[in-house]
mmCIF file of C-alpha atoms and ligand atoms in Angstrom:
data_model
loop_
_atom_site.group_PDB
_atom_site.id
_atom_site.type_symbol
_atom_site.label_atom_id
_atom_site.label_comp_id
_atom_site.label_asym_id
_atom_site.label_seq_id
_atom_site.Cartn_x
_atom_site.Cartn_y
_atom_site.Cartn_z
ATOM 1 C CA UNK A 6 91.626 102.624 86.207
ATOM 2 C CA UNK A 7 93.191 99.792 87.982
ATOM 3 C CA UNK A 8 92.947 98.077 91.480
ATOM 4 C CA UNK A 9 95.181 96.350 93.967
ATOM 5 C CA UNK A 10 94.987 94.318 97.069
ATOM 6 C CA UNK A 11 95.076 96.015 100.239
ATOM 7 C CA UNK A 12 94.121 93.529 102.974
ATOM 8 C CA UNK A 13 92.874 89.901 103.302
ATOM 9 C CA UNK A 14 90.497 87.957 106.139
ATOM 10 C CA UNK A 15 89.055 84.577 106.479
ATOM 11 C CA UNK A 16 87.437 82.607 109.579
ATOM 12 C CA UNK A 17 86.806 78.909 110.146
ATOM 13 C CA UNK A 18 84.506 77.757 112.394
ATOM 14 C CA UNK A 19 86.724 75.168 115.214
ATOM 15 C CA UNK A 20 84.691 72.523 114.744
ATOM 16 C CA UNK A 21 86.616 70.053 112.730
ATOM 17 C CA UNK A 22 84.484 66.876 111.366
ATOM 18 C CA UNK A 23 86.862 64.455 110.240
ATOM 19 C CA UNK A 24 85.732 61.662 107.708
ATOM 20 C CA UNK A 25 85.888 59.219 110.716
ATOM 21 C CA UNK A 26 83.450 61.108 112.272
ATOM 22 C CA UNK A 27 81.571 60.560 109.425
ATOM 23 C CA UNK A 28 82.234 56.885 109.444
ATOM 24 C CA UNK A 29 80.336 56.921 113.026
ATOM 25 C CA UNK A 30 77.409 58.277 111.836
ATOM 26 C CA UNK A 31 76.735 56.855 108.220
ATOM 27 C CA UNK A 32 77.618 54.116 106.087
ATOM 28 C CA UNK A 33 81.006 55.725 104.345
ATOM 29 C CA UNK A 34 84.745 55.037 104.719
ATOM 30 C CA UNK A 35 87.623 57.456 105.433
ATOM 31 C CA UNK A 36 89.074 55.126 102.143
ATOM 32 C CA UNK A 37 86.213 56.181 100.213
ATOM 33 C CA UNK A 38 86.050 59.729 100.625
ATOM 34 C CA UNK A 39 89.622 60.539 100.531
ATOM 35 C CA UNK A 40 90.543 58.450 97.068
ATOM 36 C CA UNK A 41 86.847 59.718 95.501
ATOM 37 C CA UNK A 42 87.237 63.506 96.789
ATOM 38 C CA UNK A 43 90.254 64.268 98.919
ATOM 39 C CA UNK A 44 89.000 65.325 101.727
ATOM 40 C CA UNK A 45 89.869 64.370 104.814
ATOM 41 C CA UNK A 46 87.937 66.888 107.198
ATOM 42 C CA UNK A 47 86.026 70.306 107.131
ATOM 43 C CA UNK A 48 84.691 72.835 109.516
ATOM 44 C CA UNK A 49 81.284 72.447 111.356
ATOM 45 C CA UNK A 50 79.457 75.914 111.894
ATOM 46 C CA UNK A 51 78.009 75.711 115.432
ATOM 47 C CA UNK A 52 73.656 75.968 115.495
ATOM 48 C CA UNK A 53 73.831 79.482 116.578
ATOM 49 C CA UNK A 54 76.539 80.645 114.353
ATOM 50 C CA UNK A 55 75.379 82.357 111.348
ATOM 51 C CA UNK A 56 76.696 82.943 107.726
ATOM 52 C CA UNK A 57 76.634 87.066 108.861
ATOM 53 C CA UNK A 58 78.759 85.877 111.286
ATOM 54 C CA UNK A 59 81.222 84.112 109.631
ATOM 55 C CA UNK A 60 81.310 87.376 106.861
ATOM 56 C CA UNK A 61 81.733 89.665 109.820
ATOM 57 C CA UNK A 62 84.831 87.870 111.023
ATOM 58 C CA UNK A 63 86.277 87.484 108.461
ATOM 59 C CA UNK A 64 85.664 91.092 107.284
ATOM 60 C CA UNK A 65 86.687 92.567 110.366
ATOM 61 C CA UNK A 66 89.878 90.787 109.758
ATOM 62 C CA UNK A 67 90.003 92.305 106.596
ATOM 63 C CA UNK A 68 90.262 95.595 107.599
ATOM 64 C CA UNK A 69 92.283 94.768 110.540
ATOM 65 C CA UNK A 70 94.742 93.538 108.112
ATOM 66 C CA UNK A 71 94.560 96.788 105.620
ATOM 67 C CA UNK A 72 94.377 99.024 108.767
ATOM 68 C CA UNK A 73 91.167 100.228 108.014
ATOM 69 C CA UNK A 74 88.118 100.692 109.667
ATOM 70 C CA UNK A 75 84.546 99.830 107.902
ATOM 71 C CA UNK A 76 84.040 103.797 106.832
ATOM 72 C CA UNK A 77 87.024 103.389 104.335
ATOM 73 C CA UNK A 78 85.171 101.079 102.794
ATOM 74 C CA UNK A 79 82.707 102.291 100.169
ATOM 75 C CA UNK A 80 81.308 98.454 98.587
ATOM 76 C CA UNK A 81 80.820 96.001 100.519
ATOM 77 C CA UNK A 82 80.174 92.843 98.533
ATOM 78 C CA UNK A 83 78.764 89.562 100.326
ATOM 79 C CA UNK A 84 78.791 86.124 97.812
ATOM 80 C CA UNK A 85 76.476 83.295 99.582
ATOM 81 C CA UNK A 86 73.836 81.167 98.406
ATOM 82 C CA UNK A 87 73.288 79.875 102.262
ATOM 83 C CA UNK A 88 72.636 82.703 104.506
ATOM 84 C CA UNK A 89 69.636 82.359 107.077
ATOM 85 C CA UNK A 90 68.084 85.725 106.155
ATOM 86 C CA UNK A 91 66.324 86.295 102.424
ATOM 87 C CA UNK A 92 66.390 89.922 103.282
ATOM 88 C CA UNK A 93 68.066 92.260 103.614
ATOM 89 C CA UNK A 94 71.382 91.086 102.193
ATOM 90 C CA UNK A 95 74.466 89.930 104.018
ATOM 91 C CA UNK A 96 76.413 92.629 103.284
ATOM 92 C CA UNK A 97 74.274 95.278 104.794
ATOM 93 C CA UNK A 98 73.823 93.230 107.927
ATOM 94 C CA UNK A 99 77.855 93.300 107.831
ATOM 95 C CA UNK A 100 78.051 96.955 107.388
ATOM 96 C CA UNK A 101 75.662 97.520 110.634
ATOM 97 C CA UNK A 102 77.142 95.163 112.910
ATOM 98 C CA UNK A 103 80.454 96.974 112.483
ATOM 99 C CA UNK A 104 79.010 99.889 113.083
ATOM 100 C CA UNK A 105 79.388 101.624 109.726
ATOM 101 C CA UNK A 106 78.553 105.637 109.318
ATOM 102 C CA UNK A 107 78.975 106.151 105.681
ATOM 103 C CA UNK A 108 76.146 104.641 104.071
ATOM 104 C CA UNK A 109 78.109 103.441 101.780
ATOM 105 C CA UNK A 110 76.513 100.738 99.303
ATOM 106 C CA UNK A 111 76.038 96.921 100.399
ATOM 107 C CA UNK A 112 74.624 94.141 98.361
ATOM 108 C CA UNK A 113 74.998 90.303 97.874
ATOM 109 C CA UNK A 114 75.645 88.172 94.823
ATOM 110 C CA UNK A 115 74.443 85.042 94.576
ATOM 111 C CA UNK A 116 76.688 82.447 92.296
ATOM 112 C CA UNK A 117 76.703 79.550 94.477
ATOM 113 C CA UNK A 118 80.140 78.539 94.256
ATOM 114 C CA UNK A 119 81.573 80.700 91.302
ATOM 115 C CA UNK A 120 79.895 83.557 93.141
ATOM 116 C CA UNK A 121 83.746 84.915 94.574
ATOM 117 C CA UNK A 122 84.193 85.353 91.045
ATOM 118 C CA UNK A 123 80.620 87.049 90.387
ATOM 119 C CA UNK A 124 81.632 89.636 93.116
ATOM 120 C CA UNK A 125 84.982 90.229 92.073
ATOM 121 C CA UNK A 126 83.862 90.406 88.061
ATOM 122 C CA UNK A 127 81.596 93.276 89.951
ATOM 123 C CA UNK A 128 84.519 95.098 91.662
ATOM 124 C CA UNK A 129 86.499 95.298 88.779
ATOM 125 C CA UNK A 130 83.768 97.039 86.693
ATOM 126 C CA UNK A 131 83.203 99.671 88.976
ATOM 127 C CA UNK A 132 87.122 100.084 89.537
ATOM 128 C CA UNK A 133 87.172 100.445 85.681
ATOM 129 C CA UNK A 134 84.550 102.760 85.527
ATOM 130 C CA UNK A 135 86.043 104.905 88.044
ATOM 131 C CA UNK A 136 82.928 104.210 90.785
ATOM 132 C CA UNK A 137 84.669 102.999 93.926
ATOM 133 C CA UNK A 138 88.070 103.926 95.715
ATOM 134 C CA UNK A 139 87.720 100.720 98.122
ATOM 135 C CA UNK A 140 85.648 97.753 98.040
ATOM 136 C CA UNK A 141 85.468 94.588 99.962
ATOM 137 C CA UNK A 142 84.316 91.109 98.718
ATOM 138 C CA UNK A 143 83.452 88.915 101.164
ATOM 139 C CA UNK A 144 82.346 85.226 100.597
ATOM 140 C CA UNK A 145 80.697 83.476 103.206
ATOM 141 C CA UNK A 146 78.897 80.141 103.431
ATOM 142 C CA UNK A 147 76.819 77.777 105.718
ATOM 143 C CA UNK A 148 76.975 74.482 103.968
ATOM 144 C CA UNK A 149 75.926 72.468 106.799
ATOM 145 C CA UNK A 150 72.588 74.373 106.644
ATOM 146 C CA UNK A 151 71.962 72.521 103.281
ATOM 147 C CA UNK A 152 73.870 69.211 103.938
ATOM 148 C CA UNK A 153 70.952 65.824 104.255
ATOM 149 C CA UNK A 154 72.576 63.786 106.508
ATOM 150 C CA UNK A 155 70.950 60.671 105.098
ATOM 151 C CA UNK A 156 72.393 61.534 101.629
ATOM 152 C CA UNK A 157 76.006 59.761 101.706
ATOM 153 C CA UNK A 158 76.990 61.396 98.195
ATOM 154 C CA UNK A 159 76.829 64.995 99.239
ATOM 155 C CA UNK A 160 76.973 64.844 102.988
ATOM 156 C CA UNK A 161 80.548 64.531 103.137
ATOM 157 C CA UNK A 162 81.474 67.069 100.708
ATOM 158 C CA UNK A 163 80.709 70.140 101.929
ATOM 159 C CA UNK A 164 82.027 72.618 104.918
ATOM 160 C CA UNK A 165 81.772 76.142 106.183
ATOM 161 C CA UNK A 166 83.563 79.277 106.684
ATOM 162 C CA UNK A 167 84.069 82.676 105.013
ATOM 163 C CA UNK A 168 86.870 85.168 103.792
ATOM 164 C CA UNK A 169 87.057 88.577 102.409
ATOM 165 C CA UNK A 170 89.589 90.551 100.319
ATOM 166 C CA UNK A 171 89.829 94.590 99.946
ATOM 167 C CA UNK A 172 90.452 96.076 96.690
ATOM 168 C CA UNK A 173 92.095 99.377 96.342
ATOM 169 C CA UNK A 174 91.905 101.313 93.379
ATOM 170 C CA UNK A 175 95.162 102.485 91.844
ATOM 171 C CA UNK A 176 96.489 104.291 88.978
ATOM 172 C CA UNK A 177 98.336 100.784 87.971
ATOM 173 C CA UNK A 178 96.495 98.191 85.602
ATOM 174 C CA UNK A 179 99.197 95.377 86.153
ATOM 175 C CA UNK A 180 97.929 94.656 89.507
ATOM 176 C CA UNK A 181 94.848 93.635 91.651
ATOM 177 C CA UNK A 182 92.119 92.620 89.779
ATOM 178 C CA UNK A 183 93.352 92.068 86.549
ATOM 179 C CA UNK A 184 90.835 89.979 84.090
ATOM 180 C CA UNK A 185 87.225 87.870 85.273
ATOM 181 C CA UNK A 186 84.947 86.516 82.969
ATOM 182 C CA UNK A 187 81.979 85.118 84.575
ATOM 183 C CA UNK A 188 79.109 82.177 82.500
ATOM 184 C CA UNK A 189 75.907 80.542 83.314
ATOM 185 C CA UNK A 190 73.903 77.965 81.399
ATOM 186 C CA UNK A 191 70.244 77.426 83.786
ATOM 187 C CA UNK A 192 69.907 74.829 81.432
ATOM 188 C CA UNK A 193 72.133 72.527 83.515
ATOM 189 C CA UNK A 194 69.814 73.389 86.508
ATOM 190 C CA UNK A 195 69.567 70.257 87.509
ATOM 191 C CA UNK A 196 73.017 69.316 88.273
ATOM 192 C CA UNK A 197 72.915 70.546 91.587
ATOM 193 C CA UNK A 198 70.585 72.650 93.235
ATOM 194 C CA UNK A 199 68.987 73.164 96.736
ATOM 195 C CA UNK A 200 65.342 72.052 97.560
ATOM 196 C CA UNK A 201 63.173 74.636 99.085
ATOM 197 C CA UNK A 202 63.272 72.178 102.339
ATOM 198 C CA UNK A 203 67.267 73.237 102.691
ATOM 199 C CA UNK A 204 68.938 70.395 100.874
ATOM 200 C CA UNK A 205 71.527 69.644 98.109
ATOM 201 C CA UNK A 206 70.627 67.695 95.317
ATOM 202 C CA UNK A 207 73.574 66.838 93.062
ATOM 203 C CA UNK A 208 74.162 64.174 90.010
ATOM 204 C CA UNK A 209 77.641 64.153 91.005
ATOM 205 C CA UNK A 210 79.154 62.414 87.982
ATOM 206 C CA UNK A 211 77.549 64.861 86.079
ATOM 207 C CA UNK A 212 78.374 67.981 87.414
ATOM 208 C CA UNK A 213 82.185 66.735 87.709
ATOM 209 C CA UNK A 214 82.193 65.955 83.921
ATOM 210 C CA UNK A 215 80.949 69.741 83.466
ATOM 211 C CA UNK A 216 83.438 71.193 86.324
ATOM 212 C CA UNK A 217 86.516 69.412 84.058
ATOM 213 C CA UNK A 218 85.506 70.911 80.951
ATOM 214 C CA UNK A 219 84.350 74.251 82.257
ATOM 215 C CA UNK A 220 87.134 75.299 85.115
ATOM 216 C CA UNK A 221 89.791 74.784 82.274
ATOM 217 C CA UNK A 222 88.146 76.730 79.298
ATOM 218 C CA UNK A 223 87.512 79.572 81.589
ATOM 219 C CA UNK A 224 91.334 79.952 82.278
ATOM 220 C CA UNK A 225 92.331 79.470 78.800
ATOM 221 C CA UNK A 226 90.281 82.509 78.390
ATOM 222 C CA UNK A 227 91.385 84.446 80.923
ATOM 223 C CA UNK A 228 94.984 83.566 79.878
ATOM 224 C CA UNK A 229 94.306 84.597 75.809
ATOM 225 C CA UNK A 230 92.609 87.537 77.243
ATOM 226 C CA UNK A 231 95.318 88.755 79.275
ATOM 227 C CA UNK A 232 97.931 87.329 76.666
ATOM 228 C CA UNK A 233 99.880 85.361 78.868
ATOM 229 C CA UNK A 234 100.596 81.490 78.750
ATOM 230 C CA UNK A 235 100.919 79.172 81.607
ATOM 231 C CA UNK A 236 104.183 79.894 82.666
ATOM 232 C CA UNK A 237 103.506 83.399 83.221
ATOM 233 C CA UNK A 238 101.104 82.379 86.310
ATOM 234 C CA UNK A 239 102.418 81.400 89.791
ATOM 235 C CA UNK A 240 99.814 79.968 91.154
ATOM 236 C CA UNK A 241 96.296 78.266 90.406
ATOM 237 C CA UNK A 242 93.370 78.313 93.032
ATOM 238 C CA UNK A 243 90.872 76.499 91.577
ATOM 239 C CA UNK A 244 87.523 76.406 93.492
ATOM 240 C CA UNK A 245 87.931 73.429 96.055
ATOM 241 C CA UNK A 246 85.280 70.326 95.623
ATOM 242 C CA UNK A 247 87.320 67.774 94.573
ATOM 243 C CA UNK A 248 91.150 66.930 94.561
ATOM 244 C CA UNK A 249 89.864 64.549 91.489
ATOM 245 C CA UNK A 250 88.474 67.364 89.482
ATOM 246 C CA UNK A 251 91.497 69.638 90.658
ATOM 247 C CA UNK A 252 94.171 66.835 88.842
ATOM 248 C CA UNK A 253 92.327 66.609 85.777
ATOM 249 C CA UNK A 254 92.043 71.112 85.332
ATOM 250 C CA UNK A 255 95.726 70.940 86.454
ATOM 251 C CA UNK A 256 96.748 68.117 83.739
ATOM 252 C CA UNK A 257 94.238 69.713 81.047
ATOM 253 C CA UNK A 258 95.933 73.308 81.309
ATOM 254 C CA UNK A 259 99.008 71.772 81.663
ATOM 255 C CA UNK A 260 99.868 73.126 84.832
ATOM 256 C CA UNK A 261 102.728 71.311 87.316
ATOM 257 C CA UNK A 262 100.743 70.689 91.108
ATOM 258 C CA UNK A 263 103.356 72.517 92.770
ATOM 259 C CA UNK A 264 101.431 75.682 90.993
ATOM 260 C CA UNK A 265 98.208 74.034 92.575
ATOM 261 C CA UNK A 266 96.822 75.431 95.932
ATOM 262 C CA UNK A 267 95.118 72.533 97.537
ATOM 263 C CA UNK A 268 92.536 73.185 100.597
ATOM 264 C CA UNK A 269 90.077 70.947 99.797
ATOM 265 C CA UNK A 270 91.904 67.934 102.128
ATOM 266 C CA UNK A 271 90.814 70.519 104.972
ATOM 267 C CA UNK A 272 87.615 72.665 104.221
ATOM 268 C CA UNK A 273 85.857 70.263 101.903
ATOM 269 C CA UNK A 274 83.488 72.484 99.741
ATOM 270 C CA UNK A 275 82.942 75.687 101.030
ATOM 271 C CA UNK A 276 81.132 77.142 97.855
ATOM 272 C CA UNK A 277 81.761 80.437 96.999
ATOM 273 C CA UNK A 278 84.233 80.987 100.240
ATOM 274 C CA UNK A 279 86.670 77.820 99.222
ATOM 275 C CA UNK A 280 88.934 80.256 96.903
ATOM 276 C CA UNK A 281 89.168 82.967 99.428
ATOM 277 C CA UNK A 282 89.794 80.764 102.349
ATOM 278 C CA UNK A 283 92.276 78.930 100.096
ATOM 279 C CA UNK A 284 93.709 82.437 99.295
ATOM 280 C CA UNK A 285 93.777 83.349 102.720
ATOM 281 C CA UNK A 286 95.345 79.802 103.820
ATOM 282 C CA UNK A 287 98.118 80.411 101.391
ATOM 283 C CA UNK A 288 99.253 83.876 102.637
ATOM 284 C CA UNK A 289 98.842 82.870 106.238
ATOM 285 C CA UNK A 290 101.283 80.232 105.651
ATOM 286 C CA UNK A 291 104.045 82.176 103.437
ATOM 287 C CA UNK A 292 102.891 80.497 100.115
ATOM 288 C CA UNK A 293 102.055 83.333 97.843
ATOM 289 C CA UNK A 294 104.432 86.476 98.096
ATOM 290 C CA UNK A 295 103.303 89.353 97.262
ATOM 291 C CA UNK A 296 103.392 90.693 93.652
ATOM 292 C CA UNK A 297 102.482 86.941 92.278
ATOM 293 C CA UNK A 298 99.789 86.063 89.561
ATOM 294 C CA UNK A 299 97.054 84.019 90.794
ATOM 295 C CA UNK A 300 94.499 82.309 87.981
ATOM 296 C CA UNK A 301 91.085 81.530 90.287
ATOM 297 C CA UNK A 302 88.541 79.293 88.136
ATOM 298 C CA UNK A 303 85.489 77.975 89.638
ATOM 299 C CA UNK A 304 82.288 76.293 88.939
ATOM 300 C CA UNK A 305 78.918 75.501 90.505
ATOM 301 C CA UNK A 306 75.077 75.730 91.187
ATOM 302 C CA UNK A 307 73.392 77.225 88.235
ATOM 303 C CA UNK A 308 75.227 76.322 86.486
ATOM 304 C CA UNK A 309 77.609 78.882 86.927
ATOM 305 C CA UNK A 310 81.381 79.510 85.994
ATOM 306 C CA UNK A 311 84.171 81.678 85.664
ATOM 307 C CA UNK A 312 87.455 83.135 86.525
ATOM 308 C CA UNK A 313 89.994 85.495 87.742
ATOM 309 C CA UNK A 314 93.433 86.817 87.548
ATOM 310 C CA UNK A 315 94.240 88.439 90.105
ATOM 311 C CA UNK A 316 98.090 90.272 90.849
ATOM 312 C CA UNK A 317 98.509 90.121 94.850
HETATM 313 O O1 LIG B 420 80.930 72.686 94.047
HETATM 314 C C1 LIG B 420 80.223 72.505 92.865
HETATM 315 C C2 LIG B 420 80.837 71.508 92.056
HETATM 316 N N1 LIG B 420 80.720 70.202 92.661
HETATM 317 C C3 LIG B 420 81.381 69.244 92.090
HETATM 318 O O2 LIG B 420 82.081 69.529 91.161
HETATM 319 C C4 LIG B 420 81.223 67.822 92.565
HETATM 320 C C5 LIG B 420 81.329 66.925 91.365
HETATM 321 N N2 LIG B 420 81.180 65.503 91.612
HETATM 322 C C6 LIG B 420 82.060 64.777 92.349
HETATM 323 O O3 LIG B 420 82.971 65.312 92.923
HETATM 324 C C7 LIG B 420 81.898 63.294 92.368
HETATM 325 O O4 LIG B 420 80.962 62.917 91.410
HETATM 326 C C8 LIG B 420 81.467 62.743 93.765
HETATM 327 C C9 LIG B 420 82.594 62.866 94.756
HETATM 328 C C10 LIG B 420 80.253 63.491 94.255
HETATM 329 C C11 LIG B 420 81.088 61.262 93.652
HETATM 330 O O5 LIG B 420 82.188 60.525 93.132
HETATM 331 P P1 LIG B 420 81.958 59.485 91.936
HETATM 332 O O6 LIG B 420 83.254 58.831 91.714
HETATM 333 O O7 LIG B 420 81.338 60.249 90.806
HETATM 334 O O8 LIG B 420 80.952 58.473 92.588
HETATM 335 P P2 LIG B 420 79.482 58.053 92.132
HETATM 336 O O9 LIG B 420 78.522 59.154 92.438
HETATM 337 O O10 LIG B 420 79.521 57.545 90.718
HETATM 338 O O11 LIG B 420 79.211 56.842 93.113
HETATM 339 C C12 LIG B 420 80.032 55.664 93.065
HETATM 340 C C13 LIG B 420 79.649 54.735 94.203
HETATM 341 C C14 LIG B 420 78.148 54.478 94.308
HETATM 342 O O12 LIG B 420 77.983 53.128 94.681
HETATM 343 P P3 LIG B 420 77.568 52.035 93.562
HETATM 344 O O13 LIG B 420 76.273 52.507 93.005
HETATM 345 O O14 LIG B 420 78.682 52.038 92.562
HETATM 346 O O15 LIG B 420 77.471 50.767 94.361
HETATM 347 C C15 LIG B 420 77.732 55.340 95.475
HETATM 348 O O16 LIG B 420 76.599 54.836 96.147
HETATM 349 O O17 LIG B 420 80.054 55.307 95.461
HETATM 350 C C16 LIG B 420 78.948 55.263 96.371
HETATM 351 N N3 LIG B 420 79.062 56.373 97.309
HETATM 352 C C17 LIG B 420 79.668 56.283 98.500
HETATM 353 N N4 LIG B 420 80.278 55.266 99.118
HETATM 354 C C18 LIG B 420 80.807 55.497 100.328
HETATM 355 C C19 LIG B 420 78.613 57.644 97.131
HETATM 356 N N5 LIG B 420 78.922 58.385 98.228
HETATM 357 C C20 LIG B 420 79.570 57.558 99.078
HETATM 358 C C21 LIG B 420 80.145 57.742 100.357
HETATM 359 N N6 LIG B 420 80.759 56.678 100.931
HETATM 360 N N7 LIG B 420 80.125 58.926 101.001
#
């Protein structure tokens, strides 16, 4: 049984911290950041806003969008690896604050910044076995809650925000979710990780030469799997850390920019939210019409990778 898109949401905080801002409060340059990463600003969460915040906003615009209300939804899905609360799970505290009645199932994943991917390699299962009618996959993510502001090569790479999508299922295979495959190798632990004081630790050239190799050979299989070839996808969204590592998947697959979706200039890295937002970004501004493919590889904390075709 297949799946297809019904509705889409995302929220940024307002709070834009541009990399002069940066520039005022440690020893960086606007020069440096953009050529190294190419970002040029991201979105601040304010103290009191919280990750279940962010997921409820940008859920409730979800089903705003899809004309629903929360009780038509029967999986609710939360990806973060930064929310305040250890228990219980984002996606229950999502289904209370908007007053759900249905008890329908809630439960987080937790990929750091492949997790999107995690939740939607989840959704399509239980479409495919039949399971769920609707579910919504929301990812949602407080990076500033991790970020060491004495740490120059990971302060500046991160933002926050959140965005959901709800799946439909549908008697049609050629659309919605189409294809995910979804890796880890602990191994690579220590890459990048948080501390259990809140911060990110990251060998950055490291985990780049991993995110090059991995991003790509997780759409080449996705693309063999689904037996289609470049040309038969519209657009990429690659998950957004850096424009660098962005080029280099783009040139390796052999895929023109103009099939790129870029946010990272923007949000910055907004783990397992930057594809969704990016998603979200893109059909709030006319980019993707419906009925296009859309190849979403990502890579993170873990480590973890993966990806997704997905029909809008
Ligand atoms: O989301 C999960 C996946 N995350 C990623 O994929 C991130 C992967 N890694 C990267 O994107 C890049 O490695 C970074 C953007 C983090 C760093 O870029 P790089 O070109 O690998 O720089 P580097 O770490 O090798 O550092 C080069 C220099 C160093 O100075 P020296 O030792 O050469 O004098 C750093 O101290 O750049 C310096 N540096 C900075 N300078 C100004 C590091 N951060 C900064 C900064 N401003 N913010």
């Amino acid at each position: 049984m297949g799946n297809r898109l019904i509705g889409y949401g995302s929220y940024l905080p307002s709070r834009i911290m541009t990399n002069q801002d940066f520039e005022r409060i440690m020893d960086t340059t606007d020069e440096w950041i953009t050529t190294r990463t190419g970002i040029r600003e991201r979105r601040f969460a304010r103290d009191d806003e919280s990750v279940f915040d962010m997921a409820t906003i940008a859920a409730t615009r979800a089903l705003e969008n899809a004309n629903l209300t929360i009780d038509d939804i029967d999986l609710v899905i939360v990806s973060s690896v930064t929310a305040e609360l250890d228990f219980p799970s984002v996606a229950v505290q999502v289904m209370g604050r908007l007053g759900a009645k249905n008890n329908a199932p809630a439960f987080d994943v937790r990929g750091a910044c492949t997790g999107y991917i995690y939740g939607l390699h989840c959704a399509r299962a239980f479409f495919a076995a039949g399971i769920h009618r609707r579910i919504m996959i929301i990812g949602a993510e407080k990076m500033t809650r991790f970020i060491d502001m004495t740490d120059r090569s990971t302060a500046v790479l991160f933002g926050d925000g959140a965005g959901a999508l709800i799946f439909e299922h549908s008697s049609s295979s050629y659309s919605g979710i189409i294809d995910t495959v979804i890796m880890s190798d602990g191994g690579e632990y220590e890459c990048l990780h948080g501390t259990p004081d809140s911060k990110i630790v990251m060998n950055g050239p490291e985990t780049y030469k991993k995110a090059v190799q991995c991003m790509p050979d997780a759409a080449r299989y996705i693309m063999e799997h689904a037996g289609i070839t470049a040309e038969n996808v519209d657009w990429i969204i690659p998950h957004q850390a850096n424009l660098r590592i962005i080029n280099s998947c783009a040139e390796r697959l052999s895929f023109p920019m103009d099939k790129i979706l870029v946010t990272v200039d923007r949000h910055a890295n907004t783990s397992s939210a930057s594809g969704v937002l990016a998603l979200a970004y893109a059909f709030d501004n006319g980019m993707i019409k419906p009925g296009q493919l859309v190849l979403y590889p990502a890579f993170g904390s873990g480590l973890t990778w993966g990806a997704a075709l997905i029909r809008v």
